[in-house]
Short mmCIF file of C-alpha atoms in Angstrom, two decimals:
data_model
loop_
_atom_site.label_atom_id
_atom_site.label_comp_id
_atom_site.label_asym_id
_atom_site.label_seq_id
_atom_site.Cartn_x
_atom_site.Cartn_y
_atom_site.Cartn_z
CA MET F 19 0.00 0.00 0.00
CA GLY F 20 1.46 3.36 -1.03
CA ARG F 21 1.77 6.35 1.21
CA GLU F 22 -1.11 8.13 -0.42
CA ALA F 23 -3.51 5.21 -0.29
CA LYS F 24 -2.63 4.75 3.35
CA ALA F 25 -3.27 8.37 4.15
CA THR F 26 -6.80 8.27 2.78
CA ASN F 27 -7.67 5.78 5.53
CA VAL F 28 -6.51 8.12 8.28
CA VAL F 29 -9.38 9.50 10.31
CA TRP F 30 -9.19 13.18 9.50
CA HIS F 31 -11.35 14.64 12.23
CA ALA F 32 -10.69 17.03 15.12
CA THR F 33 -12.23 17.72 18.50
CA LYS F 34 -13.86 21.12 18.62
CA VAL F 35 -13.37 23.60 21.44
CA ALA F 36 -16.73 25.12 22.37
CA ARG F 37 -17.56 28.56 23.68
CA GLU F 38 -18.16 27.07 27.13
CA ASP F 39 -14.63 25.63 27.16
CA ARG F 40 -13.13 29.03 26.40
CA GLU F 41 -15.33 30.66 29.04
CA ARG F 42 -14.17 28.13 31.62
CA LEU F 43 -10.55 28.78 30.68
CA LEU F 44 -10.99 32.54 31.07
CA GLY F 45 -13.26 32.39 34.13
CA GLN F 46 -15.78 34.73 32.55
CA ARG F 47 -18.68 34.76 30.12
CA GLY F 48 -18.34 36.15 26.61
CA VAL F 49 -20.68 39.12 26.26
CA VAL F 50 -21.13 42.31 24.29
CA LEU F 51 -21.20 45.60 26.18
CA TRP F 52 -22.77 47.98 23.69
CA PHE F 53 -22.10 51.60 24.69
CA THR F 54 -24.39 54.05 22.89
CA GLY F 55 -24.78 57.80 23.26
CA LEU F 56 -24.22 61.23 21.73
CA PRO F 57 -20.84 62.32 20.42
CA GLY F 58 -18.86 63.50 23.45
CA SER F 59 -21.02 61.62 25.94
CA GLY F 60 -18.00 59.57 27.06
CA LYS F 61 -18.50 56.16 25.44
CA SER F 62 -14.86 55.48 24.56
CA THR F 63 -13.46 56.86 27.79
CA LEU F 64 -15.91 54.80 29.80
CA ALA F 65 -15.21 51.63 27.82
CA ASN F 66 -11.48 52.14 28.40
CA GLU F 67 -12.01 52.56 32.14
CA VAL F 68 -14.15 49.42 32.30
CA ALA F 69 -11.48 47.52 30.32
CA HIS F 70 -8.87 48.75 32.81
CA MET F 71 -10.90 47.65 35.85
CA LEU F 72 -11.62 44.26 34.28
CA HIS F 73 -7.97 43.79 33.41
CA GLN F 74 -6.94 44.55 36.99
CA ARG F 75 -9.30 41.78 38.08
CA GLY F 76 -7.71 39.37 35.62
CA HIS F 77 -10.40 39.48 32.95
CA LEU F 78 -9.96 39.74 29.21
CA ALA F 79 -11.85 42.56 27.53
CA TYR F 80 -11.47 44.17 24.12
CA ILE F 81 -12.81 47.44 22.75
CA LEU F 82 -14.04 48.03 19.22
CA ASP F 83 -14.16 51.76 18.52
CA GLY F 84 -13.57 54.31 15.80
CA ASP F 85 -9.80 53.96 16.19
CA ASN F 86 -9.59 50.30 15.22
CA ILE F 87 -12.69 49.92 13.03
CA ARG F 88 -13.17 52.99 10.88
CA HIS F 89 -9.69 52.87 9.34
CA GLY F 90 -9.62 49.09 9.20
CA LEU F 91 -12.57 46.76 8.70
CA ASN F 92 -14.95 49.56 7.75
CA LYS F 93 -12.65 51.84 5.83
CA ASP F 94 -14.69 51.17 2.67
CA LEU F 95 -17.78 52.71 4.27
CA GLY F 96 -18.88 56.34 4.16
CA PHE F 97 -21.67 58.15 5.96
CA SER F 98 -24.69 57.50 3.76
CA PRO F 99 -27.69 55.93 5.54
CA GLU F 100 -26.87 52.53 3.98
CA ASP F 101 -23.22 52.75 4.97
CA ARG F 102 -24.06 53.77 8.53
CA GLU F 103 -26.34 50.76 8.82
CA GLU F 104 -23.68 48.46 7.35
CA ASN F 105 -21.12 49.97 9.74
CA ILE F 106 -23.19 48.95 12.76
CA ARG F 107 -24.07 45.57 11.26
CA ARG F 108 -20.40 44.64 10.83
CA ILE F 109 -19.46 45.91 14.27
CA GLY F 110 -22.26 43.78 15.69
CA GLU F 111 -21.03 40.71 13.84
CA VAL F 112 -17.44 41.20 15.01
CA ALA F 113 -18.49 41.88 18.61
CA ASN F 114 -20.52 38.67 18.46
CA LEU F 115 -17.43 36.73 17.33
CA PHE F 116 -15.45 38.16 20.25
CA ALA F 117 -18.21 37.16 22.67
CA ASP F 118 -18.16 33.68 21.12
CA ALA F 119 -14.41 33.61 21.76
CA GLY F 120 -15.20 34.21 25.46
CA VAL F 121 -14.08 37.83 25.53
CA VAL F 122 -15.93 40.72 27.18
CA ALA F 123 -16.35 42.68 23.94
CA MET F 124 -17.11 46.38 24.20
CA THR F 125 -18.24 48.66 21.41
CA ALA F 126 -18.08 52.45 21.60
CA PHE F 127 -20.05 53.94 18.72
CA ILE F 128 -22.81 56.55 18.63
CA SER F 129 -25.14 53.94 17.04
CA PRO F 130 -28.06 56.40 17.06
CA TYR F 131 -30.77 54.12 15.67
CA ARG F 132 -32.80 51.79 17.83
CA ARG F 133 -33.43 49.46 14.91
CA ASP F 134 -29.71 48.92 14.25
CA ARG F 135 -28.98 48.27 17.93
CA ASP F 136 -31.92 45.88 18.25
CA ARG F 137 -30.66 43.89 15.28
CA VAL F 138 -27.37 43.37 17.10
CA ARG F 139 -29.28 42.42 20.25
CA ASN F 140 -31.13 39.74 18.28
CA LEU F 141 -27.89 38.49 16.78
CA VAL F 142 -25.98 38.25 20.06
CA GLY F 143 -28.98 37.03 22.04
CA ASP F 144 -30.52 38.21 25.28
CA GLY F 145 -28.36 37.81 28.35
CA ARG F 146 -25.20 38.31 26.28
CA PHE F 147 -26.07 41.72 24.85
CA ILE F 148 -25.76 44.45 27.43
CA GLU F 149 -26.87 47.84 26.17
CA ILE F 150 -25.30 50.72 28.06
CA TYR F 151 -26.89 54.09 27.55
CA VAL F 152 -24.21 56.72 28.05
CA ASN F 153 -26.60 59.52 28.86
CA CYS F 154 -25.34 63.07 28.85
CA PRO F 155 -27.24 66.26 27.96
CA VAL F 156 -26.27 67.53 24.53
CA GLU F 157 -25.26 70.90 26.04
CA VAL F 158 -22.64 69.17 28.17
CA CYS F 159 -21.39 67.05 25.26
CA GLU F 160 -21.12 70.22 23.23
CA ARG F 161 -19.12 71.97 25.94
CA ARG F 162 -16.75 69.00 26.21
CA ASP F 163 -16.48 68.65 22.41
CA PRO F 164 -13.26 66.60 22.66
CA LYS F 165 -12.67 66.48 18.92
CA GLY F 166 -14.12 69.87 17.98
CA MET F 167 -16.90 68.11 16.10
CA TYR F 168 -19.82 70.05 17.56
CA ALA F 169 -18.18 73.34 16.57
CA LYS F 170 -17.74 72.05 13.03
CA ALA F 171 -21.29 70.73 12.90
CA LYS F 172 -22.69 74.06 14.12
CA ARG F 173 -20.80 75.77 11.32
CA GLY F 174 -22.56 73.39 8.93
CA GLU F 175 -19.32 71.60 8.06
CA ILE F 176 -20.61 68.18 9.09
CA PRO F 177 -23.99 67.28 7.62
CA GLU F 178 -26.19 64.92 9.62
CA PHE F 179 -24.25 65.23 12.86
CA THR F 180 -25.99 63.32 15.64
CA GLY F 181 -27.33 65.68 18.30
CA VAL F 182 -27.11 68.73 16.03
CA SER F 183 -28.63 67.94 12.65
CA ALA F 184 -29.42 64.22 12.94
CA PRO F 185 -31.53 62.40 15.53
CA TYR F 186 -30.37 60.19 18.39
CA GLU F 187 -32.82 57.56 19.53
CA PRO F 188 -32.17 56.75 23.20
CA PRO F 189 -32.51 53.10 24.27
CA GLU F 190 -35.96 52.37 25.69
CA ASP F 191 -34.91 49.63 28.06
CA PRO F 192 -31.12 49.55 28.38
CA GLU F 193 -29.50 47.10 30.80
CA ILE F 194 -27.48 50.00 32.24
CA GLU F 195 -27.93 53.77 32.07
CA LEU F 196 -25.25 56.17 33.21
CA ARG F 197 -25.38 59.95 33.57
CA THR F 198 -21.86 60.91 32.68
CA ASP F 199 -22.47 64.57 33.49
CA LEU F 200 -23.27 63.72 37.10
CA MET F 201 -20.72 61.02 37.89
CA SER F 202 -17.00 60.59 37.38
CA VAL F 203 -15.66 58.07 34.89
CA GLU F 204 -14.58 55.81 37.77
CA GLU F 205 -18.04 55.86 39.33
CA CYS F 206 -19.67 55.05 35.99
CA ALA F 207 -17.22 52.26 35.19
CA LYS F 208 -17.68 50.78 38.64
CA LYS F 209 -21.41 50.51 38.03
CA VAL F 210 -20.77 48.53 34.85
CA VAL F 211 -18.32 46.20 36.60
CA GLU F 212 -20.76 45.68 39.49
CA TYR F 213 -23.46 44.77 36.98
CA LEU F 214 -21.17 42.17 35.38
CA GLU F 215 -20.37 40.71 38.78
CA ARG F 216 -24.02 40.60 39.80
CA GLU F 217 -24.97 38.82 36.58
CA GLY F 218 -22.23 36.22 37.05
CA ILE F 219 -20.36 37.33 33.94
CA ILE F 220 -17.11 37.91 35.82
CA ARG F 221 -15.69 36.38 39.00
CA PRO F 222 -16.67 38.02 42.30
CA LEU F 223 -13.78 39.76 44.06
CA MET S 24 -21.93 75.75 41.67
CA GLY S 25 -24.50 73.48 40.03
CA ARG S 26 -24.07 69.80 39.43
CA GLU S 27 -23.53 70.27 35.75
CA ALA S 28 -20.92 72.98 36.08
CA LYS S 29 -19.10 70.86 38.63
CA ALA S 30 -19.11 67.84 36.36
CA THR S 31 -17.42 69.70 33.54
CA ASN S 32 -14.38 70.05 35.80
CA VAL S 33 -14.13 66.33 36.39
CA VAL S 34 -11.17 64.79 34.63
CA TRP S 35 -12.84 62.54 32.10
CA HIS S 36 -9.97 60.33 31.08
CA ALA S 37 -9.23 56.62 31.34
CA THR S 38 -6.14 54.44 31.49
CA LYS S 39 -5.81 52.31 28.40
CA VAL S 40 -5.05 48.61 28.46
CA ALA S 41 -2.44 47.83 25.79
CA ARG S 42 -1.93 44.70 23.75
CA GLU S 43 1.11 43.83 25.87
CA ASP S 44 -1.05 43.91 29.01
CA ARG S 45 -3.53 41.48 27.51
CA GLU S 46 -0.72 39.23 26.32
CA ARG S 47 0.78 39.19 29.81
CA LEU S 48 -2.63 38.30 31.28
CA LEU S 49 -3.06 35.40 28.83
CA GLY S 50 0.56 34.24 28.89
CA GLN S 51 0.75 34.17 25.10
CA ARG S 52 1.29 36.44 22.12
CA GLY S 53 -1.55 37.51 19.88
CA VAL S 54 -0.88 36.17 16.38
CA VAL S 55 -2.68 35.17 13.21
CA LEU S 56 -2.31 31.59 11.99
CA TRP S 57 -3.40 31.81 8.37
CA PHE S 58 -4.24 28.35 7.01
CA THR S 59 -4.39 28.28 3.21
CA GLY S 60 -4.89 25.39 0.80
CA LEU S 61 -7.19 23.67 -1.68
CA PRO S 62 -10.77 22.76 -0.80
CA GLY S 63 -10.61 19.49 1.11
CA SER S 64 -6.95 19.91 2.05
CA GLY S 65 -7.87 19.89 5.75
CA LYS S 66 -7.62 23.55 6.82
CA SER S 67 -10.62 23.62 9.15
CA THR S 68 -9.95 20.21 10.66
CA LEU S 69 -6.35 21.13 11.30
CA ALA S 70 -7.25 24.51 12.81
CA ASN S 71 -9.71 22.77 15.13
CA GLU S 72 -7.08 20.29 16.24
CA VAL S 73 -4.56 23.07 16.92
CA ALA S 74 -7.24 24.97 18.88
CA HIS S 75 -7.89 21.82 20.91
CA MET S 76 -4.19 21.29 21.71
CA LEU S 77 -3.74 24.95 22.63
CA HIS S 78 -6.81 24.85 24.85
CA GLN S 79 -5.48 21.80 26.68
CA ARG S 80 -2.33 23.79 27.39
CA GLY S 81 -4.39 26.67 28.77
CA HIS S 82 -4.17 28.97 25.77
CA LEU S 83 -6.93 30.98 24.16
CA ALA S 84 -7.41 30.47 20.43
CA TYR S 85 -10.27 31.29 18.11
CA ILE S 86 -11.08 30.09 14.60
CA LEU S 87 -12.58 32.18 11.83
CA ASP S 88 -13.95 29.92 9.12
CA GLY S 89 -16.80 29.56 6.67
CA ASP S 90 -19.19 28.57 9.45
CA ASN S 91 -18.95 31.79 11.42
CA ILE S 92 -17.99 34.26 8.68
CA ARG S 93 -19.85 33.47 5.47
CA HIS S 94 -23.32 33.59 7.07
CA GLY S 95 -22.42 36.44 9.39
CA LEU S 96 -19.98 39.26 8.73
CA ASN S 97 -19.61 38.41 5.04
CA LYS S 98 -23.12 37.32 4.20
CA ASP S 99 -23.47 40.32 1.88
CA LEU S 100 -20.63 39.03 -0.31
CA GLY S 101 -20.89 36.72 -3.31
CA PHE S 102 -18.22 35.03 -5.38
CA SER S 103 -17.26 37.70 -7.90
CA PRO S 104 -13.53 38.55 -8.02
CA GLU S 105 -14.20 41.81 -6.10
CA ASP S 106 -16.27 40.03 -3.48
CA ARG S 107 -13.67 37.31 -2.99
CA GLU S 108 -11.03 39.95 -2.45
CA GLU S 109 -13.26 41.84 0.00
CA ASN S 110 -14.00 38.56 1.77
CA ILE S 111 -10.31 37.99 2.48
CA ARG S 112 -9.72 41.65 3.33
CA ARG S 113 -12.38 41.63 6.05
CA ILE S 114 -11.23 38.29 7.43
CA GLY S 115 -7.71 39.73 7.64
CA GLU S 116 -8.96 42.81 9.48
CA VAL S 117 -10.94 40.75 11.98
CA ALA S 118 -8.09 38.29 12.54
CA ASN S 119 -5.84 41.29 13.19
CA LEU S 120 -8.26 42.59 15.83
CA PHE S 121 -8.23 39.20 17.55
CA ALA S 122 -4.43 39.17 17.53
CA ASP S 123 -4.51 42.69 19.00
CA ALA S 124 -6.80 41.31 21.72
CA GLY S 125 -4.05 38.80 22.55
CA VAL S 126 -5.78 35.79 21.03
CA VAL S 127 -4.18 33.14 18.81
CA ALA S 128 -6.46 33.81 15.85
CA MET S 129 -6.75 31.14 13.19
CA THR S 130 -8.32 31.50 9.78
CA ALA S 131 -9.34 28.55 7.61
CA PHE S 132 -10.16 29.78 4.11
CA ILE S 133 -8.91 28.66 0.72
CA SER S 134 -7.53 32.19 0.11
CA PRO S 135 -6.06 31.16 -3.26
CA TYR S 136 -4.39 34.44 -4.21
CA ARG S 137 -0.92 35.36 -3.05
CA ARG S 138 -1.68 39.05 -3.33
CA ASP S 139 -4.64 38.85 -0.95
CA ARG S 140 -2.66 36.86 1.61
CA ASP S 141 0.32 39.20 1.37
CA ARG S 142 -1.94 42.17 2.04
CA VAL S 143 -3.02 40.54 5.28
CA ARG S 144 0.62 39.80 6.13
CA ASN S 145 1.42 43.48 5.70
CA LEU S 146 -1.54 44.47 7.85
CA VAL S 147 -0.76 42.09 10.72
CA GLY S 148 2.98 42.57 10.47
CA ASP S 149 5.85 40.12 10.25
CA GLY S 150 6.35 37.91 13.27
CA ARG S 151 2.62 37.97 14.02
CA PHE S 152 1.42 36.60 10.70
CA ILE S 153 2.09 32.89 10.37
CA GLU S 154 1.17 31.48 6.99
CA ILE S 155 0.47 27.77 7.07
CA TYR S 156 0.37 26.03 3.73
CA VAL S 157 -1.97 23.06 4.03
CA ASN S 158 -0.48 21.15 1.14
CA CYS S 159 -2.36 18.19 -0.27
CA PRO S 160 -2.42 16.91 -3.87
CA VAL S 161 -5.64 17.85 -5.61
CA GLU S 162 -6.33 14.15 -6.37
CA VAL S 163 -6.40 13.40 -2.63
CA CYS S 164 -8.58 16.43 -1.87
CA GLU S 165 -10.92 15.29 -4.59
CA ARG S 166 -11.13 11.77 -3.17
CA ARG S 167 -11.88 13.16 0.30
CA ASP S 168 -14.37 15.71 -1.06
CA PRO S 169 -16.01 16.19 2.37
CA LYS S 170 -18.78 18.45 1.11
CA GLY S 171 -19.23 16.93 -2.35
CA MET S 172 -17.96 20.15 -3.88
CA TYR S 173 -15.43 18.58 -6.27
CA ALA S 174 -18.15 16.34 -7.73
CA LYS S 175 -20.35 19.37 -8.27
CA ALA S 176 -17.51 21.38 -9.76
CA LYS S 177 -16.63 18.55 -12.15
CA ARG S 178 -20.25 18.52 -13.32
CA GLY S 179 -19.83 22.23 -14.04
CA GLU S 180 -22.25 23.22 -11.28
CA ILE S 181 -19.72 25.43 -9.48
CA PRO S 182 -17.97 27.92 -11.77
CA GLU S 183 -14.49 29.00 -10.77
CA PHE S 184 -13.90 26.25 -8.25
CA THR S 185 -10.36 26.40 -6.89
CA GLY S 186 -8.34 23.37 -7.99
CA VAL S 187 -10.75 22.49 -10.79
CA SER S 188 -11.60 25.58 -12.81
CA ALA S 189 -9.84 28.33 -10.86
CA PRO S 190 -6.18 28.63 -9.90
CA TYR S 191 -4.60 28.16 -6.47
CA GLU S 192 -1.38 30.07 -5.87
CA PRO S 193 0.70 28.20 -3.27
CA PRO S 194 2.61 30.30 -0.73
CA GLU S 195 6.21 30.91 -1.82
CA ASP S 196 7.70 31.16 1.63
CA PRO S 197 5.18 30.00 4.26
CA GLU S 198 6.21 29.86 7.90
CA ILE S 199 4.89 26.29 8.05
CA GLU S 200 4.08 23.74 5.35
CA LEU S 201 2.22 20.53 6.07
CA ARG S 202 1.51 17.56 3.80
CA THR S 203 -1.87 16.46 5.06
CA ASP S 204 -1.91 13.43 2.77
CA LEU S 205 1.20 12.03 4.44
CA MET S 206 0.60 12.86 8.11
CA SER S 207 -2.31 12.48 10.51
CA VAL S 208 -4.18 15.52 11.77
CA GLU S 209 -2.53 15.09 15.18
CA GLU S 210 0.96 15.02 13.67
CA CYS S 211 0.24 18.12 11.60
CA ALA S 212 -1.29 20.02 14.52
CA LYS S 213 1.65 19.09 16.74
CA LYS S 214 4.02 20.67 14.24
CA VAL S 215 2.09 23.92 14.43
CA VAL S 216 2.06 23.90 18.22
CA GLU S 217 5.79 23.14 18.33
CA TYR S 218 6.41 26.11 16.03
CA LEU S 219 4.43 28.39 18.36
CA GLU S 220 6.40 27.15 21.33
CA ARG S 221 9.73 27.56 19.56
CA GLU S 222 8.85 31.12 18.59
CA GLY S 223 7.87 32.02 22.14
CA ILE S 224 4.23 32.64 21.22
CA ILE S 225 2.92 30.16 23.78
CA ARG S 226 4.35 28.92 27.10
CA PRO S 227 6.71 25.95 26.99
CA LEU S 228 5.27 22.79 28.56
#
């Protein structure tokens, strides 16, 4: 019997590692923390603080935000209604893969439309999709204006800017709501981490 | 001073967790293992076996393959030349995000074109992109034909089927090459794991 003929008899099959196995390894559940809110409301900052607190407790978290998505995976997308919808769809799909990997995936995008967010909720599934409404009055966001975007939008240089010339649809029943104008970033992040602990997503301290 | 005015003075800034921090937490380096080869060459099976071996050693790996990509992130893509290129581009971007998260990311796609694979190599960066040529003679792949695709392609039911009516460009200088017709899945997977250990990507046993 030749080498090739022999090889065709070899059982060519592998054991699969399941999500539960990865979760056991990491000591956490894979979930999606979906931060949504106006530009300047503090989504990215908050996600980074939560990631830091989780890391200090030995948990693996990863943030998808404008920095690593807009110039990478979604660099082919513009700002038309279709492209905005596709932007959120892809982010939802990738966040879902990270959750499947066992990671606490966080997304920090305005994601102004309820319909788009609810689609991601349906994809990820209840119990694994945690919508976090980063609630901050537009006046405060505008005063913060970390990237000078509100000023530009007011001058008419950015068409369809959420909070100025385009609508933001607040979540109707978010798992967590945070008023970032009334609490510090540490206080807000702590509330998220406490939620995760309460829900058994991370190990208790 | 009102609550709002007070809040605007709060330092709204967070510490960032870097890739190195996540890698230290996981005790491994985030890399992309890019399996490429003909249909039926054993890419998915091999990736699953490597994932299993890594998991048993306490490492976190995650596989991107047709099952979780084609009906999810890339469900809007067909099989035109442009769509095939976009398919690989997105997979490369997502694999790169997983590597950035500290995960051993594995991809199991035919990815027949050198140019597409080299683009991903440039994105991920040398030392983190490990191209694995799953080498198996087309006659053996055809005999295995796990999904009955070769039979269909031979009947002309699948146009541009790699190995039958479309070209496959083998890697010119892959980090690892495996003859899956001459070795068992365990032997092949072991070679991959040994490579990762030798390169300091995973912990030695």
